[in-house]
Coordinates of C-alpha atoms in Angstrom, one line a residue:
X1151 CA 16.8 16.1 19.9
X1152 CA 17.8 12.5 20.1
X1153 CA 15.1 10.4 19.9
X1154 CA 16.3 7.4 21.6
X1155 CA 17.2 9.3 24.9
X1156 CA 13.0 10.3 24.6
X1157 CA 12.2 6.5 24.0
X1158 CA 14.3 5.9 27.7
X1159 CA 13.0 8.7 29.3
X1160 CA 9.3 7.3 27.9
X1161 CA 10.4 4.2 30.2
X1162 CA 11.9 5.9 33.1
X1163 CA 8.9 7.8 33.9
X1164 CA 6.6 4.9 32.7
X1165 CA 4.9 7.3 30.3
X1166 CA 2.0 5.6 28.4
X1167 CA 2.3 8.1 25.4
X1168 CA 5.3 10.0 23.6
X1169 CA 4.3 13.0 21.6
X1170 CA 6.1 14.6 18.7
X1171 CA 4.6 17.8 17.2
X1172 CA 5.8 20.8 15.3
X1173 CA 5.9 24.0 17.3
X1174 CA 5.3 22.3 20.5
X1175 CA 8.2 20.6 22.7
X1176 CA 8.6 16.8 23.1
X1177 CA 5.6 15.6 25.8
X1178 CA 5.2 12.3 27.8
X1179 CA 2.1 11.2 29.1
X1180 CA 2.3 9.9 32.7
X1181 CA -0.7 8.8 34.8
X1182 CA -3.2 10.8 32.3
X1183 CA -1.1 14.0 32.5
X1184 CA 0.4 15.6 29.9
X1185 CA 4.0 16.4 30.5
X1186 CA 6.6 18.8 28.4
X1187 CA 10.0 16.9 28.5
X1188 CA 11.8 20.6 27.1
X1189 CA 11.4 24.0 27.1
X1190 CA 12.2 24.0 23.7
X1191 CA 9.7 23.5 20.9
X1192 CA 10.7 21.6 17.8
X1193 CA 10.5 23.4 14.6
X1194 CA 8.8 21.6 11.9
X1195 CA 12.0 20.3 10.4
X1196 CA 12.6 18.6 13.8
X1197 CA 9.4 17.0 14.4
X1198 CA 10.0 15.7 10.3
X1199 CA 13.5 14.6 10.9
X1200 CA 12.4 12.2 14.3
X1201 CA 9.5 11.4 12.2
X1202 CA 11.2 9.9 9.3
X1203 CA 14.1 8.4 11.1
X1204 CA 12.1 5.5 12.5
X1205 CA 10.6 4.8 9.2
X1206 CA 11.6 2.4 6.6
X1207 CA 12.1 4.0 3.0
X1208 CA 8.6 2.8 2.1
X1209 CA 7.0 4.0 5.1
X1210 CA 9.0 7.3 4.1
X1211 CA 7.6 7.2 0.5
X1212 CA 4.1 6.8 1.1
X1213 CA 3.7 9.2 4.2
X1214 CA 0.5 10.8 5.0
X1215 CA -1.0 8.9 8.2
X1216 CA 0.9 5.7 9.0
X1217 CA 0.6 3.2 11.8
X1218 CA 3.3 0.7 12.5
X1219 CA 5.2 -0.7 15.4
X1220 CA 9.0 -0.5 16.6
X1221 CA 11.1 -2.3 19.3
X1222 CA 14.2 -1.0 21.1
X1223 CA 16.3 -3.5 22.5
X1224 CA 16.3 -3.2 26.5
X1225 CA 13.3 -0.5 26.4
X1226 CA 10.6 -2.8 24.4
X1227 CA 8.0 -2.1 21.8
X1228 CA 6.1 1.1 20.7
X1229 CA 3.0 1.3 18.6
X1230 CA 3.5 4.6 16.6
X1231 CA 1.0 6.8 14.5
X1232 CA 2.5 9.3 12.7
X1233 CA 0.9 11.8 10.8
X1234 CA 0.5 14.9 8.5
X1235 CA -0.9 17.8 10.5
X1236 CA -1.1 21.3 9.3
X1237 CA 1.2 20.6 6.7
X1238 CA 3.6 19.7 9.8
X1239 CA 4.7 15.9 10.2
X1240 CA 4.0 14.4 14.3
X1241 CA 3.8 11.5 15.9
X1242 CA 2.5 9.7 19.0
X1243 CA 4.1 6.3 20.5
X1244 CA 2.3 4.4 23.0
X1245 CA 4.4 2.1 24.9
X1246 CA 3.2 -1.7 24.7
X1247 CA 3.8 -3.6 27.8
X1248 CA 5.7 -6.7 27.7
X1249 CA 5.2 -8.2 30.8
X1250 CA 1.7 -9.9 30.3
X1251 CA -0.3 -10.5 33.9
X1252 CA -2.0 -13.6 34.6
X1253 CA -5.9 -12.8 34.2
X1254 CA -6.6 -13.6 38.1
X1255 CA -4.3 -11.1 39.0
X1256 CA -6.8 -8.2 36.8
X1257 CA -10.0 -9.6 38.7
X1258 CA -11.8 -10.1 35.4
X1259 CA -15.1 -12.1 36.1
X1260 CA -14.6 -15.7 36.2
X1261 CA -17.0 -15.9 33.4
X1262 CA -14.5 -14.6 31.0
X1263 CA -12.1 -17.9 31.5
X1264 CA -15.1 -20.1 30.2
X1265 CA -15.6 -17.4 27.2
X1266 CA -12.3 -17.8 26.3
X1267 CA -12.1 -22.0 26.4
X1268 CA -14.7 -21.8 23.4
X1269 CA -13.8 -23.4 20.5
X1270 CA -15.7 -20.4 18.3
X1271 CA -17.3 -17.5 19.0
X1272 CA -16.6 -13.8 18.8
X1273 CA -15.4 -11.7 21.9
X1274 CA -15.4 -7.9 21.8
X1275 CA -13.0 -5.6 23.8
X1276 CA -14.1 -2.3 23.2
X1277 CA -13.6 1.5 24.4
X1278 CA -11.6 4.4 24.1
X1279 CA -7.8 4.7 23.5
X1280 CA -6.1 3.9 26.9
X1281 CA -8.6 2.2 28.9
X1282 CA -7.0 -0.7 29.3
X1283 CA -8.4 -3.0 26.4
X1284 CA -5.3 -4.6 25.2
X1285 CA -3.6 -5.8 29.1
X1286 CA -6.9 -8.1 29.8
X1287 CA -7.2 -9.5 26.3
X1288 CA -3.5 -10.8 26.0
X1289 CA -3.9 -12.2 29.7
X1290 CA -7.0 -13.8 28.4
X1291 CA -5.4 -14.8 25.7
X1292 CA -2.1 -16.2 27.5
X1293 CA -4.5 -18.1 29.5
X1294 CA -6.0 -19.9 27.0
X1295 CA -2.3 -20.7 25.4
X1296 CA -1.0 -22.1 28.6
X1297 CA -4.4 -24.1 29.4

């Protein structure tokens, strides 16, 4: 299974996540639904090979559970969570949006604009994975940097 082709498919389908798990086919999360991208399951060896193919030597040496980011020209950036589950390697990749929208287009409460411009303070964006925290936060940081 070619990892680069999986990333290309992920971007083409506008998937938020790519799942690599032993004894399962690679899968994408598109619009909240998980879709297998092959009828063939990955063996434990294939899964391990895919996981290690994107790691540095140091990450391979210390591999158990690992979080890092990768970048591919023309495709963008991805957060990677690599793990061992039932003695088999796997990973989940999440696509990181490179285009940061203006805060106005997100229809955020106007008070956030004032909060983000404060010289001191702490702002918490909380919620479950995939509920939309990163883009509003990036948008507000962009606003602060531009003003």
